[in-house]
Amino acid sequence: MRLLLPLFALIAVTPGASAAPGVEPATLESLRAADARLAAIAYRLTTRNAGLCRDLEPELGLQLHTLAQYQPAARGSARTVFGFAAPVAVELVLPESPAGQAGVRADDALLAIDGAPLDTPAPGDAPASTGVRDALFARLAARAPDRPIRLTLAGAPGRHDISITPIPACRALAEVTFERDSYALESGVIAIAARSIERFDEQGLAVVMAHELGHLILKTQARLAAAGVKGGALVGELGRNARLRKQGELEADELAVALLYNAGYPADLAARFYRGPGKVLDYGLFRDRGTPGRSERIKVSEAAAAAIPPGAARPVVPAILAARDREMR
Protein backbone atom coordinates (compact mmCIF):
# COMPACT_ATOMS: atom_id res chain seq x y z
CA MET A 1 0.00 0.00 0.00
CA ARG A 2 2.81 2.37 -0.91
CA LEU A 3 0.33 4.93 -2.19
CA LEU A 4 -0.81 5.74 1.32
CA LEU A 5 1.77 8.32 2.43
CA PRO A 6 1.57 10.57 -0.65
CA LEU A 7 -2.18 10.00 -0.61
CA PHE A 8 -2.70 11.54 2.81
CA ALA A 9 -0.17 14.29 2.15
CA LEU A 10 -2.20 15.38 -0.86
CA ILE A 11 -5.72 15.37 0.45
CA ALA A 12 -6.01 14.97 4.18
CA VAL A 13 -5.60 17.50 6.95
CA THR A 14 -1.95 17.47 7.99
CA PRO A 15 0.18 20.13 9.65
CA GLY A 16 1.79 22.30 7.00
CA ALA A 17 0.14 20.46 4.10
CA SER A 18 -0.03 22.49 0.90
CA ALA A 19 -2.99 22.68 -1.45
CA ALA A 20 -3.36 19.61 -3.64
CA PRO A 21 -3.11 20.26 -7.39
CA GLY A 22 -5.91 17.76 -8.09
CA VAL A 23 -6.49 14.18 -7.06
CA GLU A 24 -7.23 11.12 -9.18
CA PRO A 25 -10.41 9.19 -8.27
CA ALA A 26 -8.35 6.04 -7.60
CA THR A 27 -6.37 7.96 -5.00
CA LEU A 28 -9.50 8.97 -3.14
CA GLU A 29 -10.81 5.42 -3.25
CA SER A 30 -7.48 4.28 -1.78
CA LEU A 31 -8.07 6.73 1.05
CA ARG A 32 -11.49 5.22 1.66
CA ALA A 33 -9.99 1.71 1.66
CA ALA A 34 -7.37 2.74 4.24
CA ASP A 35 -10.02 4.33 6.44
CA ALA A 36 -12.13 1.19 6.13
CA ARG A 37 -9.25 -0.94 7.43
CA LEU A 38 -8.95 1.18 10.54
CA ALA A 39 -12.71 1.45 11.02
CA ALA A 40 -13.22 -2.33 10.90
CA ILE A 41 -10.50 -2.97 13.48
CA ALA A 42 -11.73 -0.16 15.74
CA TYR A 43 -15.31 -1.47 15.53
CA ARG A 44 -14.20 -4.95 16.56
CA LEU A 45 -12.08 -3.73 19.47
CA THR A 46 -14.43 -1.08 20.83
CA THR A 47 -17.71 -3.02 20.65
CA ARG A 48 -16.34 -6.25 22.13
CA ASN A 49 -14.64 -4.43 24.98
CA ALA A 50 -17.50 -2.11 25.89
CA GLY A 51 -17.85 -3.85 29.23
CA LEU A 52 -14.35 -2.70 30.20
CA CYS A 53 -14.93 0.96 29.29
CA ARG A 54 -16.49 3.72 31.37
CA ASP A 55 -16.70 6.17 28.49
CA LEU A 56 -19.16 4.69 26.02
CA GLU A 57 -20.64 5.86 22.74
CA PRO A 58 -23.39 4.62 20.42
CA GLU A 59 -21.59 2.70 17.67
CA LEU A 60 -23.40 2.86 14.34
CA GLY A 61 -20.74 1.26 12.17
CA LEU A 62 -20.41 4.14 9.74
CA GLN A 63 -17.79 6.81 9.27
CA LEU A 64 -18.62 10.39 8.42
CA HIS A 65 -16.42 12.84 6.57
CA THR A 66 -16.84 16.47 5.62
CA LEU A 67 -15.92 18.38 2.51
CA ALA A 68 -14.11 20.86 4.76
CA GLN A 69 -11.51 18.31 5.85
CA TYR A 70 -10.09 18.07 2.31
CA GLN A 71 -7.63 20.58 0.95
CA PRO A 72 -9.42 23.28 -1.12
CA ALA A 73 -7.91 22.18 -4.44
CA ALA A 74 -8.97 18.58 -3.79
CA ARG A 75 -12.62 19.36 -3.07
CA GLY A 76 -13.71 19.14 -6.69
CA SER A 77 -12.31 15.62 -6.93
CA ALA A 78 -13.86 14.75 -3.56
CA ARG A 79 -17.28 15.82 -4.85
CA THR A 80 -16.82 13.68 -7.96
CA VAL A 81 -15.86 10.54 -6.03
CA PHE A 82 -17.86 10.89 -2.81
CA GLY A 83 -20.86 12.85 -4.06
CA PHE A 84 -21.09 15.33 -1.19
CA ALA A 85 -24.66 16.36 -1.98
CA ALA A 86 -24.28 18.13 1.39
CA PRO A 87 -21.14 19.23 3.28
CA VAL A 88 -21.34 16.14 5.55
CA ALA A 89 -21.55 12.64 4.08
CA VAL A 90 -21.08 8.97 4.87
CA GLU A 91 -17.59 7.92 3.83
CA LEU A 92 -18.03 4.21 4.54
CA VAL A 93 -20.37 1.71 6.16
CA LEU A 94 -19.31 -1.56 7.77
CA PRO A 95 -21.61 -4.21 6.24
CA GLU A 96 -22.52 -6.16 9.40
CA SER A 97 -22.92 -3.06 11.58
CA PRO A 98 -26.21 -1.48 12.70
CA ALA A 99 -25.90 1.16 9.96
CA GLY A 100 -25.13 -1.47 7.34
CA GLN A 101 -28.09 -3.60 8.39
CA ALA A 102 -30.37 -0.54 8.41
CA GLY A 103 -29.52 0.29 4.81
CA VAL A 104 -27.19 3.29 5.13
CA ARG A 105 -24.94 3.54 2.06
CA ALA A 106 -21.54 5.03 1.44
CA ASP A 107 -21.82 8.51 -0.12
CA ASP A 108 -25.24 9.21 1.42
CA ALA A 109 -25.34 12.87 2.48
CA LEU A 110 -26.22 13.52 6.13
CA LEU A 111 -28.83 16.27 6.48
CA ALA A 112 -30.19 15.92 10.02
CA ILE A 113 -29.90 13.94 13.26
CA ASP A 114 -33.17 13.15 15.05
CA GLY A 115 -34.86 15.80 12.95
CA ALA A 116 -32.39 18.56 13.84
CA PRO A 117 -30.80 19.92 10.63
CA LEU A 118 -27.02 20.04 10.56
CA ASP A 119 -26.99 23.40 8.75
CA THR A 120 -23.31 22.94 7.94
CA PRO A 121 -22.09 25.66 5.56
CA ALA A 122 -20.13 24.76 2.44
CA PRO A 123 -16.40 25.30 3.06
CA GLY A 124 -15.71 27.29 -0.10
CA ASP A 125 -11.97 27.90 -0.27
CA ALA A 126 -11.41 27.87 3.49
CA PRO A 127 -8.35 25.95 4.72
CA ALA A 128 -8.85 22.28 5.47
CA SER A 129 -10.21 21.60 8.95
CA THR A 130 -11.63 18.66 10.90
CA GLY A 131 -13.62 20.98 13.17
CA VAL A 132 -17.05 20.06 11.80
CA ARG A 133 -16.26 16.35 11.86
CA ASP A 134 -14.92 16.52 15.42
CA ALA A 135 -18.02 18.39 16.60
CA LEU A 136 -20.25 15.73 15.05
CA PHE A 137 -18.23 12.98 16.73
CA ALA A 138 -18.65 14.70 20.10
CA ARG A 139 -22.37 15.23 19.49
CA LEU A 140 -23.00 11.57 18.66
CA ALA A 141 -20.65 10.24 21.35
CA ALA A 142 -22.53 12.17 24.04
CA ARG A 143 -25.76 10.26 23.36
CA ALA A 144 -26.92 7.21 25.33
CA PRO A 145 -25.00 4.28 23.81
CA ASP A 146 -28.08 2.15 23.10
CA ARG A 147 -30.63 4.84 22.24
CA PRO A 148 -32.02 4.63 18.67
CA ILE A 149 -30.98 7.46 16.40
CA ARG A 150 -32.76 8.79 13.32
CA LEU A 151 -30.64 10.02 10.44
CA THR A 152 -32.02 12.06 7.58
CA LEU A 153 -30.04 11.18 4.48
CA ALA A 154 -29.96 12.09 0.81
CA GLY A 155 -28.86 9.34 -1.54
CA ALA A 156 -30.02 6.97 -4.25
CA PRO A 157 -33.61 6.74 -2.89
CA GLY A 158 -33.71 10.53 -2.52
CA ARG A 159 -34.23 12.19 0.85
CA HIS A 160 -35.14 9.59 3.47
CA ASP A 161 -35.00 8.83 7.19
CA ILE A 162 -33.37 5.74 8.67
CA SER A 163 -33.67 4.71 12.32
CA ILE A 164 -30.67 2.84 13.73
CA THR A 165 -30.29 1.11 17.08
CA PRO A 166 -26.58 1.38 17.92
CA ILE A 167 -24.28 -0.97 19.80
CA PRO A 168 -22.54 0.34 22.94
CA ALA A 169 -18.82 0.77 22.32
CA CYS A 170 -15.77 2.31 23.94
CA ARG A 171 -15.62 5.97 22.98
CA ALA A 172 -12.91 6.28 20.34
CA LEU A 173 -12.31 7.87 16.96
CA ALA A 174 -9.55 6.27 14.87
CA GLU A 175 -7.69 8.46 12.41
CA VAL A 176 -4.33 8.70 10.66
CA THR A 177 -1.40 10.81 11.83
CA PHE A 178 1.88 11.75 10.16
CA GLU A 179 3.66 11.74 13.49
CA ARG A 180 6.34 9.07 13.82
CA ASP A 181 4.35 7.13 16.40
CA SER A 182 0.71 6.35 17.08
CA TYR A 183 -0.93 7.95 20.12
CA ALA A 184 -4.22 8.42 21.99
CA LEU A 185 -5.78 11.63 23.30
CA GLU A 186 -8.16 12.11 26.23
CA SER A 187 -10.79 13.31 23.75
CA GLY A 188 -11.06 9.74 22.47
CA VAL A 189 -8.97 10.17 19.33
CA ILE A 190 -6.73 7.22 18.47
CA ALA A 191 -4.20 8.42 15.91
CA ILE A 192 -2.50 5.62 14.00
CA ALA A 193 0.78 6.45 12.28
CA ALA A 194 0.45 6.31 8.49
CA ARG A 195 3.62 4.24 8.28
CA SER A 196 2.01 1.59 10.46
CA ILE A 197 -0.89 1.33 8.03
CA GLU A 198 1.64 0.74 5.25
CA ARG A 199 3.72 -1.78 7.16
CA PHE A 200 1.29 -3.96 9.08
CA ASP A 201 -1.52 -6.35 8.25
CA GLU A 202 -4.84 -6.40 10.09
CA GLN A 203 -3.46 -8.25 13.10
CA GLY A 204 -0.49 -5.92 13.41
CA LEU A 205 -2.72 -2.85 13.23
CA ALA A 206 -5.00 -4.44 15.82
CA VAL A 207 -2.08 -4.68 18.26
CA VAL A 208 -1.15 -1.03 17.67
CA MET A 209 -4.75 0.11 18.09
CA ALA A 210 -5.38 -2.07 21.16
CA HIS A 211 -2.36 -0.49 22.85
CA GLU A 212 -3.73 3.00 22.22
CA LEU A 213 -7.23 1.97 23.31
CA GLY A 214 -5.59 0.66 26.48
CA HIS A 215 -4.29 4.17 27.17
CA LEU A 216 -7.81 5.60 26.83
CA ILE A 217 -9.37 3.00 29.12
CA LEU A 218 -6.62 3.34 31.74
CA LYS A 219 -6.75 7.16 31.61
CA THR A 220 -2.99 7.23 31.15
CA GLN A 221 -2.79 10.85 30.02
CA ALA A 222 -4.89 12.16 32.93
CA ARG A 223 -3.07 10.04 35.50
CA LEU A 224 0.34 11.19 34.26
CA ALA A 225 -0.83 14.81 34.44
CA ALA A 226 -2.15 14.27 37.97
CA ALA A 227 1.23 12.83 38.93
CA GLY A 228 2.92 16.00 37.66
CA VAL A 229 4.72 14.24 34.83
CA LYS A 230 6.08 16.67 32.28
CA GLY A 231 6.78 15.94 28.62
CA GLY A 232 9.27 17.46 26.24
CA ALA A 233 12.41 16.24 24.53
CA LEU A 234 14.56 16.48 27.67
CA VAL A 235 12.33 16.81 30.73
CA GLY A 236 10.21 13.82 29.73
CA GLU A 237 13.26 11.55 29.69
CA LEU A 238 14.52 12.38 33.16
CA GLY A 239 14.15 10.30 36.33
CA ARG A 240 10.61 10.01 37.66
CA ASN A 241 9.06 11.45 34.49
CA ALA A 242 10.59 8.73 32.33
CA ARG A 243 9.81 5.98 34.85
CA LEU A 244 6.12 6.86 35.08
CA ARG A 245 5.77 7.30 31.34
CA LYS A 246 7.26 3.84 30.84
CA GLN A 247 4.91 2.48 33.49
CA GLY A 248 1.96 3.88 31.54
CA GLU A 249 3.20 2.27 28.33
CA LEU A 250 3.59 -1.15 29.92
CA GLU A 251 0.17 -0.92 31.56
CA ALA A 252 -1.34 -0.29 28.12
CA ASP A 253 0.63 -3.23 26.70
CA GLU A 254 -0.74 -5.48 29.42
CA LEU A 255 -4.34 -4.39 28.95
CA ALA A 256 -4.02 -4.63 25.16
CA VAL A 257 -3.59 -8.41 25.42
CA ALA A 258 -7.03 -8.76 27.03
CA LEU A 259 -8.58 -6.26 24.61
CA LEU A 260 -7.29 -8.29 21.67
CA TYR A 261 -8.47 -11.57 23.16
CA ASN A 262 -11.93 -10.14 23.84
CA ALA A 263 -12.09 -9.02 20.20
CA GLY A 264 -11.44 -12.57 19.03
CA TYR A 265 -7.71 -12.37 18.37
CA PRO A 266 -5.24 -14.92 19.81
CA ALA A 267 -4.01 -14.13 23.33
CA ASP A 268 -0.39 -14.39 22.20
CA LEU A 269 -0.83 -12.02 19.24
CA ALA A 270 0.89 -9.00 20.83
CA ALA A 271 3.98 -10.96 21.89
CA ARG A 272 4.29 -12.48 18.40
CA PHE A 273 3.87 -9.05 16.84
CA TYR A 274 6.68 -7.48 18.88
CA ARG A 275 8.94 -10.39 18.01
CA GLY A 276 8.16 -10.06 14.33
CA PRO A 277 6.92 -7.09 12.30
CA GLY A 278 6.56 -4.90 15.39
CA LYS A 279 10.31 -4.85 15.97
CA VAL A 280 10.48 -1.80 13.67
CA LEU A 281 8.72 0.18 16.41
CA ASP A 282 11.74 -0.19 18.69
CA TYR A 283 14.15 2.61 17.88
CA GLY A 284 17.03 1.12 19.86
CA LEU A 285 19.57 3.75 20.85
CA PHE A 286 17.21 6.44 19.56
CA ARG A 287 14.37 5.33 21.86
CA ASP A 288 13.57 7.83 24.61
CA ARG A 289 13.80 6.62 28.19
CA GLY A 290 10.08 6.81 28.75
CA THR A 291 9.44 4.15 26.10
CA PRO A 292 9.86 0.44 26.90
CA GLY A 293 12.21 -1.67 24.84
CA ARG A 294 10.95 -4.52 22.69
CA SER A 295 12.07 -7.17 25.18
CA GLU A 296 10.08 -5.45 27.95
CA ARG A 297 6.97 -5.32 25.78
CA ILE A 298 7.32 -9.00 24.90
CA LYS A 299 7.77 -9.99 28.54
CA VAL A 300 4.68 -8.06 29.67
CA SER A 301 2.60 -9.33 26.74
CA GLU A 302 3.58 -12.94 27.37
CA ALA A 303 2.72 -12.70 31.07
CA ALA A 304 -0.66 -11.13 30.27
CA ALA A 305 -1.43 -13.86 27.74
CA ALA A 306 -0.44 -16.58 30.23
CA ALA A 307 -2.92 -15.11 32.73
CA ILE A 308 -5.81 -15.85 30.35
CA PRO A 309 -6.89 -19.49 30.78
CA PRO A 310 -7.23 -21.47 27.54
CA GLY A 311 -10.77 -21.12 26.24
CA ALA A 312 -11.65 -18.41 28.78
CA ALA A 313 -15.08 -16.89 28.25
CA ARG A 314 -15.07 -13.44 26.68
CA PRO A 315 -14.84 -10.74 27.80
CA VAL A 316 -12.03 -11.31 30.27
CA VAL A 317 -11.53 -8.53 32.82
CA PRO A 318 -7.82 -8.35 33.66
CA ALA A 319 -6.47 -7.15 36.99
CA ILE A 320 -4.59 -4.30 35.29
CA LEU A 321 -7.95 -2.60 34.66
CA ALA A 322 -7.90 -1.45 38.30
CA ALA A 323 -4.87 0.72 37.50
CA ARG A 324 -7.15 3.42 36.08
CA ASP A 325 -8.20 4.24 39.66
CA ARG A 326 -4.66 4.27 41.07
CA GLU A 327 -2.27 7.17 41.30
CA MET A 328 0.93 6.78 39.34
CA ARG A 329 3.88 6.88 41.69
XYZ file of C-alpha atoms in Angstrom:
329
model
C 0.000 0.000 0.000
C 2.805 2.373 -0.908
C 0.332 4.935 -2.191
C -0.807 5.743 1.317
C 1.769 8.319 2.430
C 1.570 10.569 -0.648
C -2.183 10.001 -0.605
C -2.699 11.539 2.809
C -0.170 14.290 2.154
C -2.205 15.376 -0.856
C -5.721 15.375 0.450
C -6.008 14.973 4.185
C -5.597 17.500 6.946
C -1.953 17.468 7.991
C 0.185 20.131 9.649
C 1.789 22.302 6.998
C 0.142 20.462 4.096
C -0.034 22.494 0.904
C -2.986 22.675 -1.450
C -3.362 19.605 -3.636
C -3.110 20.257 -7.385
C -5.913 17.763 -8.086
C -6.493 14.179 -7.064
C -7.234 11.121 -9.175
C -10.405 9.186 -8.269
C -8.353 6.042 -7.600
C -6.369 7.964 -5.005
C -9.500 8.974 -3.143
C -10.811 5.416 -3.247
C -7.477 4.277 -1.777
C -8.067 6.733 1.049
C -11.487 5.225 1.662
C -9.992 1.707 1.656
C -7.371 2.739 4.237
C -10.018 4.333 6.440
C -12.132 1.187 6.132
C -9.245 -0.944 7.426
C -8.949 1.181 10.545
C -12.714 1.448 11.016
C -13.223 -2.328 10.897
C -10.496 -2.966 13.480
C -11.729 -0.162 15.737
C -15.309 -1.465 15.528
C -14.196 -4.948 16.559
C -12.079 -3.731 19.475
C -14.433 -1.085 20.835
C -17.710 -3.022 20.654
C -16.343 -6.248 22.125
C -14.640 -4.429 24.984
C -17.502 -2.106 25.886
C -17.847 -3.855 29.235
C -14.346 -2.696 30.197
C -14.933 0.956 29.287
C -16.488 3.720 31.369
C -16.703 6.175 28.489
C -19.162 4.689 26.019
C -20.640 5.865 22.744
C -23.387 4.625 20.416
C -21.590 2.705 17.669
C -23.402 2.865 14.339
C -20.741 1.261 12.171
C -20.409 4.139 9.744
C -17.786 6.808 9.266
C -18.616 10.392 8.421
C -16.421 12.838 6.572
C -16.838 16.467 5.624
C -15.924 18.377 2.515
C -14.107 20.863 4.762
C -11.508 18.312 5.849
C -10.089 18.066 2.310
C -7.631 20.579 0.949
C -9.415 23.277 -1.121
C -7.905 22.178 -4.444
C -8.971 18.578 -3.793
C -12.621 19.363 -3.069
C -13.712 19.138 -6.695
C -12.306 15.619 -6.928
C -13.859 14.751 -3.562
C -17.278 15.821 -4.855
C -16.817 13.679 -7.963
C -15.862 10.543 -6.031
C -17.861 10.890 -2.812
C -20.864 12.850 -4.055
C -21.089 15.331 -1.189
C -24.663 16.364 -1.979
C -24.279 18.131 1.389
C -21.145 19.231 3.283
C -21.338 16.138 5.550
C -21.552 12.641 4.080
C -21.081 8.967 4.866
C -17.588 7.921 3.828
C -18.030 4.215 4.544
C -20.371 1.710 6.156
C -19.308 -1.558 7.771
C -21.613 -4.209 6.240
C -22.515 -6.158 9.399
C -22.917 -3.059 11.577
C -26.206 -1.478 12.704
C -25.900 1.158 9.957
C -25.132 -1.469 7.339
C -28.090 -3.595 8.389
C -30.368 -0.540 8.414
C -29.523 0.294 4.809
C -27.193 3.286 5.129
C -24.944 3.540 2.063
C -21.543 5.028 1.440
C -21.821 8.512 -0.120
C -25.237 9.210 1.422
C -25.336 12.866 2.481
C -26.223 13.524 6.130
C -28.831 16.265 6.481
C -30.194 15.916 10.021
C -29.899 13.939 13.261
C -33.171 13.150 15.051
C -34.861 15.797 12.945
C -32.395 18.564 13.841
C -30.802 19.917 10.629
C -27.016 20.043 10.555
C -26.987 23.403 8.755
C -23.310 22.945 7.940
C -22.089 25.661 5.560
C -20.131 24.759 2.437
C -16.396 25.302 3.065
C -15.710 27.288 -0.096
C -11.967 27.901 -0.274
C -11.412 27.868 3.485
C -8.349 25.954 4.718
C -8.847 22.277 5.467
C -10.213 21.600 8.947
C -11.632 18.659 10.901
C -13.619 20.983 13.166
C -17.051 20.060 11.801
C -16.258 16.345 11.858
C -14.921 16.525 15.421
C -18.021 18.394 16.600
C -20.251 15.725 15.049
C -18.234 12.979 16.731
C -18.646 14.696 20.100
C -22.370 15.226 19.494
C -22.996 11.570 18.664
C -20.646 10.241 21.354
C -22.535 12.169 24.044
C -25.761 10.256 23.359
C -26.918 7.209 25.332
C -24.998 4.276 23.815
C -28.075 2.147 23.102
C -30.633 4.836 22.244
C -32.020 4.634 18.674
C -30.980 7.459 16.404
C -32.757 8.794 13.324
C -30.636 10.015 10.443
C -32.020 12.065 7.578
C -30.043 11.176 4.480
C -29.958 12.090 0.811
C -28.861 9.336 -1.539
C -30.022 6.968 -4.248
C -33.607 6.741 -2.886
C -33.713 10.526 -2.521
C -34.232 12.194 0.846
C -35.141 9.594 3.467
C -35.005 8.827 7.187
C -33.372 5.737 8.673
C -33.671 4.708 12.318
C -30.673 2.844 13.729
C -30.286 1.109 17.081
C -26.577 1.381 17.918
C -24.281 -0.973 19.800
C -22.538 0.338 22.945
C -18.823 0.775 22.324
C -15.768 2.308 23.942
C -15.619 5.973 22.977
C -12.909 6.279 20.341
C -12.305 7.875 16.957
C -9.553 6.265 14.870
C -7.690 8.456 12.411
C -4.328 8.700 10.663
C -1.400 10.813 11.832
C 1.876 11.749 10.165
C 3.657 11.736 13.489
C 6.341 9.072 13.821
C 4.346 7.134 16.402
C 0.705 6.349 17.083
C -0.933 7.953 20.124
C -4.217 8.420 21.988
C -5.784 11.632 23.298
C -8.160 12.108 26.231
C -10.789 13.312 23.752
C -11.058 9.736 22.469
C -8.967 10.169 19.330
C -6.734 7.218 18.472
C -4.202 8.419 15.914
C -2.501 5.620 13.997
C 0.785 6.453 12.284
C 0.447 6.308 8.491
C 3.623 4.240 8.276
C 2.015 1.591 10.465
C -0.888 1.328 8.028
C 1.638 0.744 5.253
C 3.716 -1.778 7.159
C 1.293 -3.962 9.084
C -1.525 -6.349 8.253
C -4.844 -6.403 10.085
C -3.463 -8.254 13.102
C -0.492 -5.915 13.409
C -2.715 -2.849 13.229
C -5.005 -4.438 15.816
C -2.076 -4.680 18.259
C -1.152 -1.035 17.667
C -4.752 0.107 18.087
C -5.383 -2.072 21.158
C -2.363 -0.492 22.853
C -3.734 3.004 22.219
C -7.229 1.970 23.308
C -5.586 0.664 26.477
C -4.293 4.174 27.169
C -7.813 5.596 26.827
C -9.367 3.002 29.121
C -6.618 3.342 31.741
C -6.754 7.161 31.608
C -2.990 7.231 31.149
C -2.793 10.849 30.023
C -4.893 12.157 32.925
C -3.067 10.036 35.503
C 0.336 11.192 34.263
C -0.829 14.807 34.441
C -2.155 14.266 37.972
C 1.233 12.833 38.935
C 2.923 15.996 37.659
C 4.725 14.238 34.827
C 6.077 16.670 32.279
C 6.777 15.941 28.616
C 9.275 17.455 26.235
C 12.405 16.237 24.531
C 14.564 16.479 27.666
C 12.334 16.809 30.730
C 10.208 13.816 29.726
C 13.263 11.554 29.688
C 14.522 12.382 33.163
C 14.146 10.304 36.329
C 10.612 10.014 37.656
C 9.063 11.452 34.486
C 10.595 8.727 32.327
C 9.808 5.983 34.851
C 6.122 6.863 35.079
C 5.774 7.301 31.336
C 7.262 3.842 30.838
C 4.909 2.485 33.492
C 1.959 3.880 31.543
C 3.199 2.270 28.331
C 3.595 -1.155 29.923
C 0.169 -0.920 31.563
C -1.343 -0.289 28.124
C 0.628 -3.228 26.697
C -0.739 -5.484 29.421
C -4.343 -4.390 28.946
C -4.018 -4.634 25.155
C -3.592 -8.413 25.417
C -7.033 -8.762 27.032
C -8.583 -6.262 24.609
C -7.286 -8.289 21.672
C -8.474 -11.572 23.157
C -11.928 -10.138 23.837
C -12.094 -9.016 20.203
C -11.444 -12.565 19.025
C -7.706 -12.374 18.367
C -5.243 -14.922 19.813
C -4.010 -14.134 23.333
C -0.385 -14.385 22.197
C -0.827 -12.023 19.236
C 0.886 -9.002 20.829
C 3.977 -10.963 21.885
C 4.295 -12.483 18.403
C 3.869 -9.047 16.843
C 6.675 -7.476 18.883
C 8.935 -10.393 18.014
C 8.163 -10.062 14.331
C 6.918 -7.087 12.296
C 6.560 -4.897 15.386
C 10.313 -4.854 15.969
C 10.482 -1.803 13.668
C 8.715 0.181 16.409
C 11.744 -0.193 18.692
C 14.154 2.611 17.881
C 17.029 1.115 19.861
C 19.567 3.747 20.854
C 17.212 6.440 19.562
C 14.366 5.334 21.855
C 13.569 7.832 24.606
C 13.805 6.621 28.188
C 10.081 6.813 28.751
C 9.435 4.152 26.097
C 9.858 0.439 26.904
C 12.210 -1.671 24.837
C 10.950 -4.520 22.689
C 12.074 -7.165 25.178
C 10.081 -5.445 27.949
C 6.971 -5.322 25.780
C 7.317 -8.999 24.895
C 7.769 -9.989 28.538
C 4.677 -8.064 29.673
C 2.596 -9.328 26.737
C 3.579 -12.940 27.369
C 2.721 -12.697 31.068
C -0.657 -11.127 30.273
C -1.426 -13.861 27.743
C -0.441 -16.579 30.228
C -2.915 -15.113 32.728
C -5.811 -15.847 30.353
C -6.886 -19.493 30.785
C -7.233 -21.466 27.537
C -10.770 -21.116 26.245
C -11.653 -18.414 28.781
C -15.082 -16.887 28.254
C -15.068 -13.436 26.681
C -14.837 -10.742 27.800
C -12.032 -11.311 30.268
C -11.528 -8.531 32.816
C -7.815 -8.354 33.662
C -6.472 -7.146 36.995
C -4.586 -4.297 35.287
C -7.946 -2.598 34.659
C -7.899 -1.447 38.298
C -4.866 0.725 37.500
C -7.147 3.423 36.085
C -8.197 4.240 39.656
C -4.661 4.275 41.066
C -2.275 7.170 41.301
C 0.929 6.781 39.340
C 3.884 6.883 41.693
